[in-house]
Coordinates of C-alpha atoms in Angstrom, one line a residue:
X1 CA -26.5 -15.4 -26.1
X2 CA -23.7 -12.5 -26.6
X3 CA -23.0 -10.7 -23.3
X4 CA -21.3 -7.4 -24.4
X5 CA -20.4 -4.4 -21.5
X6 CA -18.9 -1.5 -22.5
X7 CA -17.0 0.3 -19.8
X8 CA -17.0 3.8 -20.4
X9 CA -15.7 7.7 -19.0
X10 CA -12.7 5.9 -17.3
X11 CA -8.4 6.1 -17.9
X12 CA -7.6 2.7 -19.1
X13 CA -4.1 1.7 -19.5
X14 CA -4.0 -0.8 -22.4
X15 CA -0.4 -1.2 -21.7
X16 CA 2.4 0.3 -19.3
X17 CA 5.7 -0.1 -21.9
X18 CA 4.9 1.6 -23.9
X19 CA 2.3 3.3 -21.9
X20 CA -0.5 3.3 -24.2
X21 CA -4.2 4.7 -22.9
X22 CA -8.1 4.6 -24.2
X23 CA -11.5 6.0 -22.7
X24 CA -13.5 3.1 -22.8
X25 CA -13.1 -0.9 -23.8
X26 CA -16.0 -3.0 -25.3
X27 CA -16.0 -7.0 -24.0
X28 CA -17.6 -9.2 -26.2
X29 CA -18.1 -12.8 -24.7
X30 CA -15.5 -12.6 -22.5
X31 CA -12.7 -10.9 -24.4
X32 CA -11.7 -7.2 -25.3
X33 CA -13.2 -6.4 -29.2
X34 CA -12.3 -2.9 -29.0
X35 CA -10.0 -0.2 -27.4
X36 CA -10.8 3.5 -27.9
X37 CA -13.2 6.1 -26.9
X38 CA -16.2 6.3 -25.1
X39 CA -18.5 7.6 -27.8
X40 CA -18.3 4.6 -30.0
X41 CA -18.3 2.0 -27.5
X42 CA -21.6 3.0 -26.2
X43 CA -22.3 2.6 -29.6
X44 CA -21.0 -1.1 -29.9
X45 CA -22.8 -1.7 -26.7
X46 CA -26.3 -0.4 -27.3
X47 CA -26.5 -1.7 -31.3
X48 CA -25.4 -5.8 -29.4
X49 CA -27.9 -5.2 -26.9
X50 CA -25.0 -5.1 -24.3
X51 CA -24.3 -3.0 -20.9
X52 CA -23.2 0.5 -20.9
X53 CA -20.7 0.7 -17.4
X54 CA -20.1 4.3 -16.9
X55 CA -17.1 4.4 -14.5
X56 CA -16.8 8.2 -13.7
X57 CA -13.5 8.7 -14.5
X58 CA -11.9 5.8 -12.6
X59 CA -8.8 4.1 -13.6
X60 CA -8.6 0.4 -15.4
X61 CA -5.6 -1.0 -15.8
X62 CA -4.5 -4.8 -17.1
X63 CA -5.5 -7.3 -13.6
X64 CA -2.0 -8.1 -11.6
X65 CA -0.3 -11.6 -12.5
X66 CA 1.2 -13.2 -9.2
X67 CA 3.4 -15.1 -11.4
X68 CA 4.7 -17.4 -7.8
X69 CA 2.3 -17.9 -4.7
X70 CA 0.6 -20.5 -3.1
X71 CA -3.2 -21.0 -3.2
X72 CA -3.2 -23.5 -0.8
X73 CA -1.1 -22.2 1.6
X74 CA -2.6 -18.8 1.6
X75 CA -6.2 -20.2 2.0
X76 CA -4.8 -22.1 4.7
X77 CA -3.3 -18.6 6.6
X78 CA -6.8 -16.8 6.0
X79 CA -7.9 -20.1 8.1
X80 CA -4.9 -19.7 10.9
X81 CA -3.3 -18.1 13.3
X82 CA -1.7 -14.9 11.8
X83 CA 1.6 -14.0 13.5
X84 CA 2.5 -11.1 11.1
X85 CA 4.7 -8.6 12.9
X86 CA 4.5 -9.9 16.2
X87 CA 7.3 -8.1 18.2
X88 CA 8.0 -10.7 20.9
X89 CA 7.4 -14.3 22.0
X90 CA 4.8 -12.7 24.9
X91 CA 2.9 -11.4 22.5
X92 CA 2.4 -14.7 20.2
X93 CA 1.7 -16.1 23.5
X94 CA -0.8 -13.8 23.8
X95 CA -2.3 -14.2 20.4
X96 CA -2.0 -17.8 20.6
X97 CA -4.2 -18.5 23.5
X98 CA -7.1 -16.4 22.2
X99 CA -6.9 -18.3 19.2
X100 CA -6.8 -21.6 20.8
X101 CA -10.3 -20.7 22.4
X102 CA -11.6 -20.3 19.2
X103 CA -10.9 -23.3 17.3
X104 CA -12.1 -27.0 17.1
X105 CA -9.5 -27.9 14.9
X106 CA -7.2 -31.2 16.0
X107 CA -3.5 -29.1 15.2
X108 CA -3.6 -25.4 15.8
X109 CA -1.7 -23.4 13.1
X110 CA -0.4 -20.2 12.3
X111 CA 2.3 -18.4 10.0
X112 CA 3.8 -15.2 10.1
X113 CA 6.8 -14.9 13.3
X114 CA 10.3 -13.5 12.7
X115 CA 12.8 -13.5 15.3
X116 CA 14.3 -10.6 14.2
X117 CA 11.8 -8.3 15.7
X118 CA 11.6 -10.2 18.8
X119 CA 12.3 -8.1 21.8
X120 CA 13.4 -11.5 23.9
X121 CA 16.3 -11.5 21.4
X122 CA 16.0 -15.3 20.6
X123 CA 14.2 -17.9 19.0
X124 CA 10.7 -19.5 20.1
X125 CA 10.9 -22.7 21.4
X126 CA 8.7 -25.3 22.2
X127 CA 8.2 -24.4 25.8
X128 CA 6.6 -21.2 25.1
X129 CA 4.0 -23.3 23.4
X130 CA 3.9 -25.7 26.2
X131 CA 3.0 -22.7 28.6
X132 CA -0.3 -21.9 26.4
X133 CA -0.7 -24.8 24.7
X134 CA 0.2 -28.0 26.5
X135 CA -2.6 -30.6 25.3
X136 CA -3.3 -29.7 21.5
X137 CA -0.4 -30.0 18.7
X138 CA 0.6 -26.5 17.6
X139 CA 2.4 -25.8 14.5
X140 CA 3.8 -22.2 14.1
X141 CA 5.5 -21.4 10.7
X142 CA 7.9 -18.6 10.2
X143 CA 7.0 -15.8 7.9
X144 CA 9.6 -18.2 5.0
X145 CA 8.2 -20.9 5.7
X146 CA 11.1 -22.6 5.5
X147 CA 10.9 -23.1 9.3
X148 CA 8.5 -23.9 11.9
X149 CA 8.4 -24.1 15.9
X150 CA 6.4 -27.4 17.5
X151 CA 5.0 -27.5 21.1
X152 CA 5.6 -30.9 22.5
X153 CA 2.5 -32.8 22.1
X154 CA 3.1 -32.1 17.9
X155 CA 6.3 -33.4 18.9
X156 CA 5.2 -36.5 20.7
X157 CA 2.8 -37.1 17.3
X158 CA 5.5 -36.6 14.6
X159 CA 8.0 -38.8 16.7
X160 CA 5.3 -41.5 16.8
X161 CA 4.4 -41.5 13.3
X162 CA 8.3 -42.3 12.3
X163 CA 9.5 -39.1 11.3
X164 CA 13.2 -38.7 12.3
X165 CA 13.5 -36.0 14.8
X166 CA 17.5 -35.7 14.3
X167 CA 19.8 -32.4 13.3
X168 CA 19.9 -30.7 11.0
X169 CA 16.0 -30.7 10.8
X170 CA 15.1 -30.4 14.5
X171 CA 16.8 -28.4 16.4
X172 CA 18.3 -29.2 19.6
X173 CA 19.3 -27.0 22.5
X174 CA 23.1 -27.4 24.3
X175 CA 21.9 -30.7 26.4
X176 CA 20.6 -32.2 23.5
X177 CA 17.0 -31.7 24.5
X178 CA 14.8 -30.9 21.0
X179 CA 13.8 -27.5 21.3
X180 CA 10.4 -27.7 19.0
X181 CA 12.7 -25.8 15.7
X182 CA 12.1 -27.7 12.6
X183 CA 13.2 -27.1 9.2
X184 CA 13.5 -27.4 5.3
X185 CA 12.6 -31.4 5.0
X186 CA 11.1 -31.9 8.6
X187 CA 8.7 -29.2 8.3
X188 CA 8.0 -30.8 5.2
X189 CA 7.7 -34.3 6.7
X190 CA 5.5 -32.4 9.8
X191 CA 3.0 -30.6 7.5
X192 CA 2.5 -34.2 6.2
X193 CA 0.7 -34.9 9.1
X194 CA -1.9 -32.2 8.7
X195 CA -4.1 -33.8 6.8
X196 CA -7.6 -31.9 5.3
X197 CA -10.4 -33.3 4.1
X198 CA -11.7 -32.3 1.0
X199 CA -14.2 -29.9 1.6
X200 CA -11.8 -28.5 3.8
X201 CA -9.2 -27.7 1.3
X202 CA -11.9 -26.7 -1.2
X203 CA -13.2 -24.2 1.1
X204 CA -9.4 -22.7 2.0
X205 CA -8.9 -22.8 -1.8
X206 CA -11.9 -20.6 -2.9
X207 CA -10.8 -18.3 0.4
X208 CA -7.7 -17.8 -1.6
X209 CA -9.2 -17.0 -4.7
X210 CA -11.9 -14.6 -3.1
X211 CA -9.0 -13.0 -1.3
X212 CA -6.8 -12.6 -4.2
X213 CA -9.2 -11.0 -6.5
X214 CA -10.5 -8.5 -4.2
X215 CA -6.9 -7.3 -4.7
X216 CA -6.5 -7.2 -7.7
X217 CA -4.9 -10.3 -8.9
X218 CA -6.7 -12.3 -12.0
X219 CA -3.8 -15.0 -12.9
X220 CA -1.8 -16.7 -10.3
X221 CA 1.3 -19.2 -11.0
X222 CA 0.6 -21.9 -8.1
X223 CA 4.6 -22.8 -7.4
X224 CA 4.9 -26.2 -6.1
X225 CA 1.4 -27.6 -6.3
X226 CA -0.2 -31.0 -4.3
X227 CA -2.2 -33.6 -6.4
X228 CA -5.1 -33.1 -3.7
X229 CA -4.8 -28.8 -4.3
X230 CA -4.6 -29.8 -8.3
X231 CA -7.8 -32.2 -7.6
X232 CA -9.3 -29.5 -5.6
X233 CA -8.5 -26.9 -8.6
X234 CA -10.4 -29.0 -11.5
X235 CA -13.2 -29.9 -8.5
X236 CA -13.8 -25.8 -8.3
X237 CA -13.2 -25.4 -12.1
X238 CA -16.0 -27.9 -12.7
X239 CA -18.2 -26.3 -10.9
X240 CA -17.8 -22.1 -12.0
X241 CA -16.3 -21.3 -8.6
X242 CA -12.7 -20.7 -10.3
X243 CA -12.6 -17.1 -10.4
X244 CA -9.4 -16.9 -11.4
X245 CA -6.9 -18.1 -13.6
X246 CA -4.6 -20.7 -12.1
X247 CA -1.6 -22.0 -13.9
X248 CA 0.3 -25.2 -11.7
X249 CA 3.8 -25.9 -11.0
X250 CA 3.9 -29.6 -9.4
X251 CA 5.9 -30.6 -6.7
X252 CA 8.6 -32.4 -8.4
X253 CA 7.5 -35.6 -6.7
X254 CA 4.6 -35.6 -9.6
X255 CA 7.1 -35.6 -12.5
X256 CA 6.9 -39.5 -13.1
X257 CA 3.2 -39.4 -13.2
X258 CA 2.9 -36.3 -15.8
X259 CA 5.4 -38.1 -17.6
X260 CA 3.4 -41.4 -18.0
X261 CA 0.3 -39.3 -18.7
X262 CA 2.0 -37.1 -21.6
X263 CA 0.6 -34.4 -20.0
X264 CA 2.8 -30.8 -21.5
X265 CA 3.3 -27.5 -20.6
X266 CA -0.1 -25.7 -20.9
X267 CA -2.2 -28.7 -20.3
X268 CA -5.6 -27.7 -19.5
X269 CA -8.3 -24.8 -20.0
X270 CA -7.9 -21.2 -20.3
X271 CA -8.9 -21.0 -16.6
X272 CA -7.1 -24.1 -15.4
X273 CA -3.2 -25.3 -16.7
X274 CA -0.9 -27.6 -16.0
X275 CA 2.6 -25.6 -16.5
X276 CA 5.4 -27.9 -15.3
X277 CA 7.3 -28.8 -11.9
X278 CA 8.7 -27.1 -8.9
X279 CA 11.8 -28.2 -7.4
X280 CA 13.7 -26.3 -4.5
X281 CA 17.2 -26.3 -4.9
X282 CA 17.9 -24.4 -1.1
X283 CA 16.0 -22.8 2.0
X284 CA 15.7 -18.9 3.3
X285 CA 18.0 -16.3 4.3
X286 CA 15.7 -15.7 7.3
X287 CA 16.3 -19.5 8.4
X288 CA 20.0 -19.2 7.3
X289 CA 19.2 -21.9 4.8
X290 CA 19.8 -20.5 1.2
X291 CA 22.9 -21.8 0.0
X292 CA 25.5 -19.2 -0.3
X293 CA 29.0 -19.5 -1.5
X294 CA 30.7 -17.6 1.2
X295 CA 29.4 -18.0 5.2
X296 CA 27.1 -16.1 6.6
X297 CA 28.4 -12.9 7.9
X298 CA 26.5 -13.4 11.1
X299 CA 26.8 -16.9 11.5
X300 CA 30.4 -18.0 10.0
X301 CA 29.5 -21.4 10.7
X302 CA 27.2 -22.3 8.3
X303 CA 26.4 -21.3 4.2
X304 CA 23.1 -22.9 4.0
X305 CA 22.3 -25.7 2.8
X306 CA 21.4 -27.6 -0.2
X307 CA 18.0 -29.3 0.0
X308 CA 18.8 -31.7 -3.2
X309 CA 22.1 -33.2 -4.4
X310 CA 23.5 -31.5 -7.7
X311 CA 23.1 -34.8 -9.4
X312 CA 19.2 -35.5 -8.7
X313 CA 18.8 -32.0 -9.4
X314 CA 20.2 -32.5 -12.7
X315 CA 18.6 -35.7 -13.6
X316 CA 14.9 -33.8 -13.1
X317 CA 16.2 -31.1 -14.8
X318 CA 17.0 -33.3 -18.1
X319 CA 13.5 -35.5 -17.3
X320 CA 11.3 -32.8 -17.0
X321 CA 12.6 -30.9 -20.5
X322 CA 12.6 -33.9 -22.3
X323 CA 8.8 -34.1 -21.9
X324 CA 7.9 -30.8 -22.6
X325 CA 7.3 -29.4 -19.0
X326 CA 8.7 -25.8 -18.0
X327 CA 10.9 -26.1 -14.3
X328 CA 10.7 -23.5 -11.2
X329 CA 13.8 -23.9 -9.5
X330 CA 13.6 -22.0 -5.9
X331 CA 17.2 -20.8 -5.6
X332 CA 17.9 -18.1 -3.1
X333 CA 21.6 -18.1 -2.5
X334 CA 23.9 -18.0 -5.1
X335 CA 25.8 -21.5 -4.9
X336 CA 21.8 -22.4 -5.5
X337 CA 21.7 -21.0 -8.3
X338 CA 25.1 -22.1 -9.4
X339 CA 23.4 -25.8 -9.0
X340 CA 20.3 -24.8 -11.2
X341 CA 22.6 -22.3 -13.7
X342 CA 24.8 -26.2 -14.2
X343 CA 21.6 -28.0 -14.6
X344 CA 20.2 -25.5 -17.2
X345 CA 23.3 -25.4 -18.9
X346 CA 22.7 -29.2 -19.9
X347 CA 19.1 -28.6 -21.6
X348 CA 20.0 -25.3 -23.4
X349 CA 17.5 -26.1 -26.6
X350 CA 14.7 -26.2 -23.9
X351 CA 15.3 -23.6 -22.1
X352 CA 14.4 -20.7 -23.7
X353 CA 11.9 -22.9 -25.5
X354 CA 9.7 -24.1 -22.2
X355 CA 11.2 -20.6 -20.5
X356 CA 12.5 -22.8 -17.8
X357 CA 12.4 -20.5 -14.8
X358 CA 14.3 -19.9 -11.6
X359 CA 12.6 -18.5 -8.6
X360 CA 13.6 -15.5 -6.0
X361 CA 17.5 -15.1 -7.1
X362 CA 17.2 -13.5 -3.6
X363 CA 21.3 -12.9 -4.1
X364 CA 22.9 -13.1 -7.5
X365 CA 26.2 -12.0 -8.5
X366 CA 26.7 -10.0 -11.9
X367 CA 28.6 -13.1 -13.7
X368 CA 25.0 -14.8 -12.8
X369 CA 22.7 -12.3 -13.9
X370 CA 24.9 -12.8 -17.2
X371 CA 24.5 -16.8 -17.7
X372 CA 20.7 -16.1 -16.8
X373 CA 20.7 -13.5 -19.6
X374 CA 22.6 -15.5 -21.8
X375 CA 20.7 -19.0 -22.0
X376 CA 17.6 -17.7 -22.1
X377 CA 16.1 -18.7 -18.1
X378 CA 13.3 -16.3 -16.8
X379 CA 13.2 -15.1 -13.2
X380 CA 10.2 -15.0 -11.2
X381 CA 11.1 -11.5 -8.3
X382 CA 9.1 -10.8 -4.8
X383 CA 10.1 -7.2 -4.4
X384 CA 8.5 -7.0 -1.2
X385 CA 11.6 -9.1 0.2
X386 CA 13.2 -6.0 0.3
X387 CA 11.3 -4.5 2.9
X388 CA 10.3 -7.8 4.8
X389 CA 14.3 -8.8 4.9
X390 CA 15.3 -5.2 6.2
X391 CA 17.9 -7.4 7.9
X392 CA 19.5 -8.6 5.1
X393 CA 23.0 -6.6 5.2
X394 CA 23.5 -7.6 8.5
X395 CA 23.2 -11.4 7.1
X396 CA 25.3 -11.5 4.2
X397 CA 27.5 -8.3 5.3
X398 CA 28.1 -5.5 2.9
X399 CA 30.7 -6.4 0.8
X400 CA 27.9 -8.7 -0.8
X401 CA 24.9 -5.7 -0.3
X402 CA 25.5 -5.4 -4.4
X403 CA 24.4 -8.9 -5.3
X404 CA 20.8 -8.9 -3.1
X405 CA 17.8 -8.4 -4.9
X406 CA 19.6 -6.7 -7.9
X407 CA 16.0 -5.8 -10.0
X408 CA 17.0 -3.6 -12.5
X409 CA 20.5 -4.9 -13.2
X410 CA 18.4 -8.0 -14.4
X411 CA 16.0 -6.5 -16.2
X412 CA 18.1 -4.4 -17.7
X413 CA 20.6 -7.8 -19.1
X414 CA 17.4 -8.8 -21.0
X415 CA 16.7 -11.5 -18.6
X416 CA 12.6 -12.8 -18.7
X417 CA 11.2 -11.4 -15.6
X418 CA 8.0 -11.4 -13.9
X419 CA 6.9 -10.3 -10.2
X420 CA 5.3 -12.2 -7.6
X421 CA 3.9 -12.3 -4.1
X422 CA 5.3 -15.7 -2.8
X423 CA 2.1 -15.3 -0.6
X424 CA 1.5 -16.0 1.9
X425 CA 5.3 -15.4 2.1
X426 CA 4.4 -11.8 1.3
X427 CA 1.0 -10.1 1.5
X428 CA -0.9 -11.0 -1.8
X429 CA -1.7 -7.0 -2.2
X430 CA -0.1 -5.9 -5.3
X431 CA 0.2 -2.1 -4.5
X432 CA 3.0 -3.6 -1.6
X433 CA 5.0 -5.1 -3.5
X434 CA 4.4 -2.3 -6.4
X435 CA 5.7 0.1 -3.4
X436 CA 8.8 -2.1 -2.3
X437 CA 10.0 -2.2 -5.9
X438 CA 9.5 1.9 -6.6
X439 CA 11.2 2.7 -3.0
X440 CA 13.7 -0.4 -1.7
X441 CA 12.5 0.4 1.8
X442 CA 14.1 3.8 1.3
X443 CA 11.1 5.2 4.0
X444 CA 10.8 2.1 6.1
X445 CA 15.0 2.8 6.9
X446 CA 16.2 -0.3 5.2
X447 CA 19.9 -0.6 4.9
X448 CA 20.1 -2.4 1.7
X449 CA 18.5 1.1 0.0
X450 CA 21.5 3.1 0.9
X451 CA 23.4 -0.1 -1.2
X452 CA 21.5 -0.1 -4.0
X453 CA 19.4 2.9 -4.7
X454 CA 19.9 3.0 -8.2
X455 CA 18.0 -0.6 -8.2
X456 CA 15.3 1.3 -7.6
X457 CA 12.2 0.7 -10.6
X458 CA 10.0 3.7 -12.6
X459 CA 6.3 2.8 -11.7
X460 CA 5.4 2.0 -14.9
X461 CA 7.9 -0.6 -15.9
X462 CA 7.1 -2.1 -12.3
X463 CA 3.2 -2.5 -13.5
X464 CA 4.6 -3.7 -16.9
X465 CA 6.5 -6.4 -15.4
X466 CA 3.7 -7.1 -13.1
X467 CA 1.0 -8.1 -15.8
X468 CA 3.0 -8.5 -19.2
X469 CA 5.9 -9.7 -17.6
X470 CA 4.5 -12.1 -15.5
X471 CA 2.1 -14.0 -18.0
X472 CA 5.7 -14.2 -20.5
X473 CA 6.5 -16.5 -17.5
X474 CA 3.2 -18.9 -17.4
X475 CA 3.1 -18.4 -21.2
X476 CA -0.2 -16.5 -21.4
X477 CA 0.8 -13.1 -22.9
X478 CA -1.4 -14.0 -25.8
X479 CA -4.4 -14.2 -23.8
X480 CA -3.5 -11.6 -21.1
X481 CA -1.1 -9.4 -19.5
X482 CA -2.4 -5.9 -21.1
X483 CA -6.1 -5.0 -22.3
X484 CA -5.2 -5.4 -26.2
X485 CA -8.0 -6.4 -28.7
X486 CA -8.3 -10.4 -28.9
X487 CA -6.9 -11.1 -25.1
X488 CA -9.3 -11.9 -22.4
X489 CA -11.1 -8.9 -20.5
X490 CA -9.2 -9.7 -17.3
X491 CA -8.7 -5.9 -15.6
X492 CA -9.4 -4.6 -12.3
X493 CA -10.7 -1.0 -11.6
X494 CA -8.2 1.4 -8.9
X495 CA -9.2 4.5 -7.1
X496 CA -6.1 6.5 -8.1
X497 CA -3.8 6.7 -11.1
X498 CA -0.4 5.1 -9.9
X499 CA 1.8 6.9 -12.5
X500 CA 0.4 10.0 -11.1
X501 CA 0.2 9.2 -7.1
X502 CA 3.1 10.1 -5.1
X503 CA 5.3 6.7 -4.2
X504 CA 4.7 7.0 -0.5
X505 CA 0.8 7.0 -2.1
X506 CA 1.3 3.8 -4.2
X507 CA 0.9 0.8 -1.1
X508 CA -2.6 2.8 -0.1
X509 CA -4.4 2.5 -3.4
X510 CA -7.3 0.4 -3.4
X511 CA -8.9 -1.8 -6.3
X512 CA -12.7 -0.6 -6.7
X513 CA -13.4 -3.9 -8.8
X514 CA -12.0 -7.0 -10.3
X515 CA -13.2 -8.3 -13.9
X516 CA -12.1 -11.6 -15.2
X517 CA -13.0 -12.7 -18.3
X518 CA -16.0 -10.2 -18.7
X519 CA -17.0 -11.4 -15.1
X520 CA -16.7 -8.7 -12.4
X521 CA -15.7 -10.8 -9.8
X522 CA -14.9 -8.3 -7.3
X523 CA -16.8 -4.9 -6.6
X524 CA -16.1 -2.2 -3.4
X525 CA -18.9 -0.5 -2.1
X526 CA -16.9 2.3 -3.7
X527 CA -18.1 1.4 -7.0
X528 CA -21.2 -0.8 -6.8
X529 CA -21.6 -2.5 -9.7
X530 CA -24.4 -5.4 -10.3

């Protein structure tokens, strides 16, 4: 049977550059069939037997792509402790006993701590945990998650299931005792350890994807993806519970098996794809672990560090293009991306060809932003950096404040580009990171604004770049990205009209409903809709 729904009486913006608006769309089965005014798509609808959806005037706009998050991860955070803006190590304390009262699970977990805002000054340790937590392992990632703090009894587990607990992966204090820091590799080696089952990680996955469209967001790019998140993917797929559209970046490890399998970019269905591989090149600037080609300006001992040699790197690089997969290289600091800029620079006729992307660019210099430009690699940006990393001059000092999170110099070079959440790095919200782009943090008193104001973006090419831009980088523009005739009805319903809201307005709009492929997936009691 046909299921046609005309929405009707609303602004909907087909497309944001150019802008370009209607009164009403007609779905057919799933996918726009027509773009115009209200009159005549009542018309469509009523002669098909379909649904008339009068939506008093709202605004419709194309759904959001998060073109880099993680699924997992975030379903996981929904399911942990959140540690978001806590200002000292008492009050994680404080939140972490509650929490440890209230769940059965064997590790306690929870994301979200920065030590900047910590009022003790320093870092949290293991003995912090100890004084709340003595008997259960505890695992608390940083808001980067390139870093996490243990308690001792997690210690005592990872020690006794071989990992080894030696610099520069666990941290030790000045008498050599481990102090319960743990990063790049070893958190990688800890979070090994955390095993779910699969109804576990099938429930945290559809938490995501509930939690995701409610804001908005219809397509995600799943960076770095698990063969059990994958598994859990097709299991929810198979079964109508994929709400959304998921396109999957492996975690490098995978490459040999999608090899043997012949499996391509854009394996899969239109609700489920296979994309390519993700392979990280260096850490965080929060950790100090992005590799930058001068120190640190407040730590002149280190640069980062490299979390793969420039030869494996490489030699993935060349694998991976050679069958037909597209690469996300995670390269923060610039050295990082000197590694991936070399490695690209030996598969040129793929890379504009699979759009072989590189992810954050978190600091680029202009010669950079030119190579990207030049052969053809996309970016995937998390504007909302700019706000979260408000201590970023004092980091890489000012003579360098020009090369961090340069948006529109990239754009403006021609470069690919698509935005992104990186939750639950950054809150999955859209209309955040929408903000953080249009203002730089200029009303939160970021520094880095008073560097580069004129990086600031207009609104509307932020939103473009947000839905167009982002499905250039999974390779879905022809079946989303704006609200075109032929593409898939993927839109979401706001309360306000953000080319007409003030900035300061933009972070408090709120998504009414979400519709993915004819499906509203998503509807506030704001605007009931059945």
């Amino acid at each position: 049977m046909v299921r046609v729904t005309s929405l009707i009486n609303c602004k909907a913006y087909i497309k944001f550059k150019p802008v370009r608006t209607a009164s009403a769309i007609t779905v057919i089965d799933g996918r726009i069939h027509y773009v115009g005014d209200s009159e005549k798509a009542t018309r469509i609808a009523k002669l098909l037997g379909g649904e008339v959806v009068d939506l008093g005037g709202s605004v419709v706009m194309p759904g959001f792509i998060d073109a880099h998050m993680h699924l997992d991860s975030l379903g996981i955070n929904l399911n942990s402790l959140d540690l978001r803006g806590t200002k000292s190590i008492a009050e994680i304390k404080e939140k972490l006993k509650e929490f440890s009262v209230r769940t059965t699970t064997k590790w306690i977990r929870g994301r979200g701590w920065d030590q900047e805002l910590f009022a003790e000054g320093r870092w949290i340790n293991r003995w912090d945990i100890d004084e709340v937590v003595p008997d259960r392992p505890v695992l608390l990632v940083r808001v980067c998650g390139h870093v996490g703090v243990l308690n001792s009894k997690a210690l005592e587990l990872v020690k006794k299931a071989g990992v080894q607990l030696k610099q520069p992966y666990f941290d030790v204090d000045g008498e050599g005792e481990l102090t319960g820091i743990v990063r790049e590799s070893g958190l990688g080696e800890v979070l090994k350890l955390i095993k779910y089952g699969e109804e576990e990680l099938l429930k945290y996955t559809e938490d995501a994807v509930v939690h995701a469209l409610k804001h908005g967001v219809t397509t995600v790019g799943l960076t770095g993806c698990s063969h059990e998140v994958l598994s859990a993917l097709q299991i929810l797929n198979s079964l109508s519970k994929l709400k959304i559209r998921a396109r999957a970046y492996l975690n490098h490890e995978l490459l040999p098996y999608l090899r043997k399998l012949g499996i391509r970019c854009g394996f899969g269905s239109s609700r489920l794809k296979v994309m390519g591989i993700k392979v990280f090149a260096d850490g965080s600037l929060g950790a100090r672990t992005a590799l930058l080609s001068r120190p640190y300006a407040d730590d002149p001992s280190t640069k980062g560090v490299a979390v793969i040699s420039k030869e494996e790197l490489a030699r993935i690089v060349k694998e991976a293009s050679e069958a037909g997969l597209q690469l996300a290289v995670h390269a923060i600091g610039d050295e990082a991306l000197d590694m991936v800029l070399r490695a690209y620079g030996e598969v040129l006729s793929h890379v504009r060809a699979l759009r072989h992307r590189v992810e954050h660019t978190s600091v680029i210099r202009p010669e950079q932003i030119k190579k990207l430009s030049e052969i053809g690699a996309a970016v995937a940006l998390q504007p909302h950096f700019v706000i979260t990393d408000w201590w970023v001059i004092e980091r890489v000092g000012a003579e360098r404040a020009a090369w961090v999170y340069p948006f529109k110099s990239i754009i403006n070079s021609g470069v690919m580009v698509g935005f992104s959440t990186d939750a639950p790095v950054e809150p999955i919200n859209p209309w955040e990171t929408v903000y953080a782009a249009a203002t730089r943090g200029a009303y939160e008193g970021v520094n880095l604004y008073e560097y580069s104001r004129d990086e600031v973006l207009d609104v509307a090419d932020i939103l473009h770049y947000y839905t167009y831009g982002s499905a250039q980088l999974l390779h879905s523009e022809d079946e989303v990205g704006t609200l075109e005739a032929g593409k898939y009805a993927d839109l979401i319903v706001v309360d306000e009209d953000p080319l007409e809201v003030d900035l300061k307005e933009l972070k408090s709009i709120k998504v009414l409903a979400t519709m993915v492929g004819g499906e509203f997936t998503y509807s506030s009691r704001e605007l009931s809709i059945n």
